[in-house]
JSON list of C-alpha atoms in Angstrom, two decimals:
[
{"chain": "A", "resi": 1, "resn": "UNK", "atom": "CA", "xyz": [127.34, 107.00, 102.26]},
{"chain": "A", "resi": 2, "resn": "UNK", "atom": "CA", "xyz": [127.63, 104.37, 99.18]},
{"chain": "A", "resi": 3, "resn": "UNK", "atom": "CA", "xyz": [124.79, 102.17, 98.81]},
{"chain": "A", "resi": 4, "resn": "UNK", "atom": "CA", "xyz": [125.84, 98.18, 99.26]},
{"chain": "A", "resi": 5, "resn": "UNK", "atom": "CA", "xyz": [126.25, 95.31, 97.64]},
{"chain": "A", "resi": 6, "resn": "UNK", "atom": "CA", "xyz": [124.15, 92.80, 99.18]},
{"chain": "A", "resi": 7, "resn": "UNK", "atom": "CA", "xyz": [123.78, 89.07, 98.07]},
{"chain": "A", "resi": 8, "resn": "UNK", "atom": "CA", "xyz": [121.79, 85.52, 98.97]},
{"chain": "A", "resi": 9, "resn": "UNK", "atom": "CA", "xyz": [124.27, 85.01, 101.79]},
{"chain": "A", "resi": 10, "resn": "UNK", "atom": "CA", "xyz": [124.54, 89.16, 103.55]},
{"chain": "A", "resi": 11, "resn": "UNK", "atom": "CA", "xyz": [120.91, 90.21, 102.43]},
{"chain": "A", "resi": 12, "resn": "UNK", "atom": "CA", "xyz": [119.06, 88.78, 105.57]},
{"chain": "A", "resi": 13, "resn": "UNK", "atom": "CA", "xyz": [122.02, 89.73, 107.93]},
{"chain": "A", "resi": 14, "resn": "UNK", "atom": "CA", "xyz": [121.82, 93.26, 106.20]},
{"chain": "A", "resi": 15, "resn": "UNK", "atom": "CA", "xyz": [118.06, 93.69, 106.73]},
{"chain": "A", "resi": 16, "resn": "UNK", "atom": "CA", "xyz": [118.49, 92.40, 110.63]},
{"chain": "A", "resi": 17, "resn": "UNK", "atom": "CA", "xyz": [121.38, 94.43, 111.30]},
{"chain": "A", "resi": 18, "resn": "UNK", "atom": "CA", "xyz": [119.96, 98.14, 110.41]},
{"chain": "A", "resi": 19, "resn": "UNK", "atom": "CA", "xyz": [117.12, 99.50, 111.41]},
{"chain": "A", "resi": 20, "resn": "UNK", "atom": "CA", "xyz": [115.86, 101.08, 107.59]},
{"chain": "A", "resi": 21, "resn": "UNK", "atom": "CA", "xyz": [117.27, 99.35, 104.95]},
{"chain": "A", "resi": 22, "resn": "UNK", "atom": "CA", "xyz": [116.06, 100.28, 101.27]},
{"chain": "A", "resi": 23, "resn": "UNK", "atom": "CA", "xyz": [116.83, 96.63, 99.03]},
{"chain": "A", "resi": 24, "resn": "UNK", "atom": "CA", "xyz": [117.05, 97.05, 95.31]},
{"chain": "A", "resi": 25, "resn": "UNK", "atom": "CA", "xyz": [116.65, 93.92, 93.47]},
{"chain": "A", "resi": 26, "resn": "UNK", "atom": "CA", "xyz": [117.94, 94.71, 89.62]},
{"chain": "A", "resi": 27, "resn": "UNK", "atom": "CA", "xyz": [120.05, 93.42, 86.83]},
{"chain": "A", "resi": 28, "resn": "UNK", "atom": "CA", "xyz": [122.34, 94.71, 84.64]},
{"chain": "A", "resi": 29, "resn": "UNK", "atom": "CA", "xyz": [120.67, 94.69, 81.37]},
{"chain": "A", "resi": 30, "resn": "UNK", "atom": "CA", "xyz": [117.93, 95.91, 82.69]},
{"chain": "A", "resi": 31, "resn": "UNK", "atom": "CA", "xyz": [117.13, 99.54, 81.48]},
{"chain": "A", "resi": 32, "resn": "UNK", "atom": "CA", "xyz": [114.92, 100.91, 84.07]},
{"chain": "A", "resi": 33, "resn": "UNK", "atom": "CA", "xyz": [117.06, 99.63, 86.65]},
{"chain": "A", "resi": 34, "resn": "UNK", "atom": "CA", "xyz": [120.38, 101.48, 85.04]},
{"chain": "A", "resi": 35, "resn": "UNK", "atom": "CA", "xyz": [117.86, 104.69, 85.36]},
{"chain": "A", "resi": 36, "resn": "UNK", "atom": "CA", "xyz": [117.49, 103.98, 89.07]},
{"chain": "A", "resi": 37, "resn": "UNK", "atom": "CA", "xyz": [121.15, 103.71, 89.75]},
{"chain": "A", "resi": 38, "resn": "UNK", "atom": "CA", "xyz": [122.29, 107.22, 90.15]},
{"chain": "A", "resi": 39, "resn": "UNK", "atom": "CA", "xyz": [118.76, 107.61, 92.10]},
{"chain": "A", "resi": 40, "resn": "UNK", "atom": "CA", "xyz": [119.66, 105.62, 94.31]},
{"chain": "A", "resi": 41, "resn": "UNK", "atom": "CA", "xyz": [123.79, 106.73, 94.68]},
{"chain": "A", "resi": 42, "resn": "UNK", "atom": "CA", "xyz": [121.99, 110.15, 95.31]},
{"chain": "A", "resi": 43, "resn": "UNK", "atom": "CA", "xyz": [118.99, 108.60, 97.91]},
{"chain": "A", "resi": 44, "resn": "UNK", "atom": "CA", "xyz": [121.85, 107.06, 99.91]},
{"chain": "A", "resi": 45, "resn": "UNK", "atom": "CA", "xyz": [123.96, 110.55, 99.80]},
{"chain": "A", "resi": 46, "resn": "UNK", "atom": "CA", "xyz": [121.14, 112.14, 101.36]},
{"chain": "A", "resi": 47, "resn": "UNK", "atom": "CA", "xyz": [119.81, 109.27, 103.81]},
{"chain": "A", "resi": 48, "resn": "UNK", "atom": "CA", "xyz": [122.93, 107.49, 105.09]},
{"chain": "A", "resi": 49, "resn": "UNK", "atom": "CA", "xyz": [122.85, 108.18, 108.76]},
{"chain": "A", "resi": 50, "resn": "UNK", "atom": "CA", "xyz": [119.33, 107.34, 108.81]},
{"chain": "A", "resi": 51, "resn": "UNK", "atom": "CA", "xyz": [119.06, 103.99, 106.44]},
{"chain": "A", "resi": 52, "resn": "UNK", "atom": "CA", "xyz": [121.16, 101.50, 104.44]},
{"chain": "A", "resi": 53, "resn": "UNK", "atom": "CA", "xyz": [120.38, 101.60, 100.69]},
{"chain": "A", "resi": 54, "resn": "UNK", "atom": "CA", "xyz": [121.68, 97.83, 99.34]},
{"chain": "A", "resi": 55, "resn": "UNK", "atom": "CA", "xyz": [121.28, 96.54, 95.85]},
{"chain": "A", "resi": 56, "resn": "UNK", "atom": "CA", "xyz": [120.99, 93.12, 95.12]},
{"chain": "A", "resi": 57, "resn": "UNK", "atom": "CA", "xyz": [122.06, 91.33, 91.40]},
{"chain": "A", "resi": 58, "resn": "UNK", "atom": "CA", "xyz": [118.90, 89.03, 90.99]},
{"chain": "A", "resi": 59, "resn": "UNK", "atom": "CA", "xyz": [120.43, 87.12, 88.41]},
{"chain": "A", "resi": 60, "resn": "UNK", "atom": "CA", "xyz": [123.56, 86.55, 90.48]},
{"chain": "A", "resi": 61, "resn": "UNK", "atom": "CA", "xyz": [121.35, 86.37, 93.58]},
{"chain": "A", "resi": 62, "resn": "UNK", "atom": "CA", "xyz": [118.73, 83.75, 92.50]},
{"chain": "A", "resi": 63, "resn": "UNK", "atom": "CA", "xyz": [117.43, 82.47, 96.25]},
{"chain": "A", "resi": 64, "resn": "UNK", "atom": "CA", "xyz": [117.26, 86.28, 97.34]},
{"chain": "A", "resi": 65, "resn": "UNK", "atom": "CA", "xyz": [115.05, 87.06, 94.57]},
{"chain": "A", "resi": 66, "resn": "UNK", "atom": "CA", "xyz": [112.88, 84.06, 95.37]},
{"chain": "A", "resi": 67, "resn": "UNK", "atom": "CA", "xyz": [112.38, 84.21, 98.67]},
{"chain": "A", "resi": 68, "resn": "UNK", "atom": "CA", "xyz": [111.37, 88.25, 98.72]},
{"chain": "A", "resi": 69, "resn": "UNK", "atom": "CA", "xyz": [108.78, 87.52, 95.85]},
{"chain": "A", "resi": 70, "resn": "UNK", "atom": "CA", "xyz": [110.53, 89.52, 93.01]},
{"chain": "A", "resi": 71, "resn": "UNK", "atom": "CA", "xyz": [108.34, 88.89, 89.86]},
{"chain": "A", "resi": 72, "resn": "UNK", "atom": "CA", "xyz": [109.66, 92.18, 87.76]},
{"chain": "A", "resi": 73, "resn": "UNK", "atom": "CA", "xyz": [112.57, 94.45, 88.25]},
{"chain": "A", "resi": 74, "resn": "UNK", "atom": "CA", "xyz": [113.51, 97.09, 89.39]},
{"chain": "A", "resi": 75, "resn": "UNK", "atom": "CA", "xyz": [111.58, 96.41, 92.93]},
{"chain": "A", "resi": 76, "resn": "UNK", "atom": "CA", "xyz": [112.64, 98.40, 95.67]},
{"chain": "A", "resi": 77, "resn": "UNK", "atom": "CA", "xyz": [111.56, 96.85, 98.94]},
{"chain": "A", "resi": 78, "resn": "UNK", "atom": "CA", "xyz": [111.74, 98.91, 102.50]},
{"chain": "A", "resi": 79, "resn": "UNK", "atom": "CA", "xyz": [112.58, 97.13, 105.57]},
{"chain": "A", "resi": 80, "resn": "UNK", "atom": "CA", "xyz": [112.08, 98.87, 109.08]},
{"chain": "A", "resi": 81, "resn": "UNK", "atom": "CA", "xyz": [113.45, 96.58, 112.31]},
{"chain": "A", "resi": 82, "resn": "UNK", "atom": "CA", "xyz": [113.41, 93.43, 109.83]},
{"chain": "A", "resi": 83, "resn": "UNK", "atom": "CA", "xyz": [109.77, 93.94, 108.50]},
{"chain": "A", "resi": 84, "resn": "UNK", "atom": "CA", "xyz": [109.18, 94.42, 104.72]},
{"chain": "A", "resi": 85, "resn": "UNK", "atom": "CA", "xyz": [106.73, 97.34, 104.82]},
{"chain": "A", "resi": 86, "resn": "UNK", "atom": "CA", "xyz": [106.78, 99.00, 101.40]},
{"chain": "A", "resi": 87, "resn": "UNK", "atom": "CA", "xyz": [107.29, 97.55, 97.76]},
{"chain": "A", "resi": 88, "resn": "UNK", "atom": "CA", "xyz": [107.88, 99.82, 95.11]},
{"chain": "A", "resi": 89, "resn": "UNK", "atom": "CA", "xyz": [107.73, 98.18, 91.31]},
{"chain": "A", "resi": 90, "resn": "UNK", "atom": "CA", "xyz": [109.39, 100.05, 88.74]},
{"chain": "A", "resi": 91, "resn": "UNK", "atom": "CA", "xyz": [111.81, 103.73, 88.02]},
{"chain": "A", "resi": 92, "resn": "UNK", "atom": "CA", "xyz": [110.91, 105.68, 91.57]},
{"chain": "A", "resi": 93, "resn": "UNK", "atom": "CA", "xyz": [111.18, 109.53, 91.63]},
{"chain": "A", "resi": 94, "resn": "UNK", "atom": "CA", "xyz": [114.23, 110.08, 94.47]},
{"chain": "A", "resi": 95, "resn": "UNK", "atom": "CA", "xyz": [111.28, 112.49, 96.34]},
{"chain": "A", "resi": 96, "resn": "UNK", "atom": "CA", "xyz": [109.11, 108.96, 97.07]},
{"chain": "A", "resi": 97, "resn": "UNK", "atom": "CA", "xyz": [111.32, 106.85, 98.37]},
{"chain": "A", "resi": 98, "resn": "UNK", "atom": "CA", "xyz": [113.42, 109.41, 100.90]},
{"chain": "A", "resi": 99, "resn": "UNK", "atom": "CA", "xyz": [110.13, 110.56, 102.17]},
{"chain": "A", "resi": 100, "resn": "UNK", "atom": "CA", "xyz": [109.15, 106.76, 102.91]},
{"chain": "A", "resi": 101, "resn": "UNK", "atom": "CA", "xyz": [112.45, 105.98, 104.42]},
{"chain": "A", "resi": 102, "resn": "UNK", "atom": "CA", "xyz": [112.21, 109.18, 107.00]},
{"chain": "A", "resi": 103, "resn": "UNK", "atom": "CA", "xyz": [109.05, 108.53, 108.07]},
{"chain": "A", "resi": 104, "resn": "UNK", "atom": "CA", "xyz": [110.80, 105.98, 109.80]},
{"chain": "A", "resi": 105, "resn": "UNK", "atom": "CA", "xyz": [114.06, 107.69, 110.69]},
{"chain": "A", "resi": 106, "resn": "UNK", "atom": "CA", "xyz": [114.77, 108.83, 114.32]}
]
């Protein structure tokens, strides 16, 4: 599995839809969040049957960004049936975040 593009207008519908979804909210000139990319290609290599890994443009994505809080990027936010329950801020080690998202996983 790929991770997705989500935006202000599929973000909520992508969050209600799944049952794990891991949102990245990043830019492109942002350094740490180029570091995270290939993370996060790998995290949803490894994860796909069990959660949706989405990424979300903030600058192109400005209500998204506002609404979820998002004061510095990268932040990673996990959603299990809808609910934000973890925030990561900053360059996560792959190890972290797949062990939060199957401690959900059926």
């Amino acid at each position: 599995m790929a991770t997705i593009k989500a935006t202000d207008n599929t973000l909520d519908q992508i969050i209600r839809n799944n049952k794990v979804v891991l949102v990245d909210f990043w830019a492109p000139w942002c350094g740490p969040c180029r570091m995270m990319a290939p993370v996060l290609d790998q995290l949803a290599n490894e994860v796909g049957k069990e959660a949706v890994i989405a990424k979300l443009n903030v600058d192109e994505n400005p209500f998204a960004a506002v609404k979820y809080r998002i004061q510095g990027i990268p932040t990673l936010k996990l959603f299990v049936n809808g609910k934000e329950t973890t925030t990561f801020i900053g360059v996560q080690p792959l190890n972290k975040l797949k062990a939060s998202i199957m401690q959900y996983a059926n």
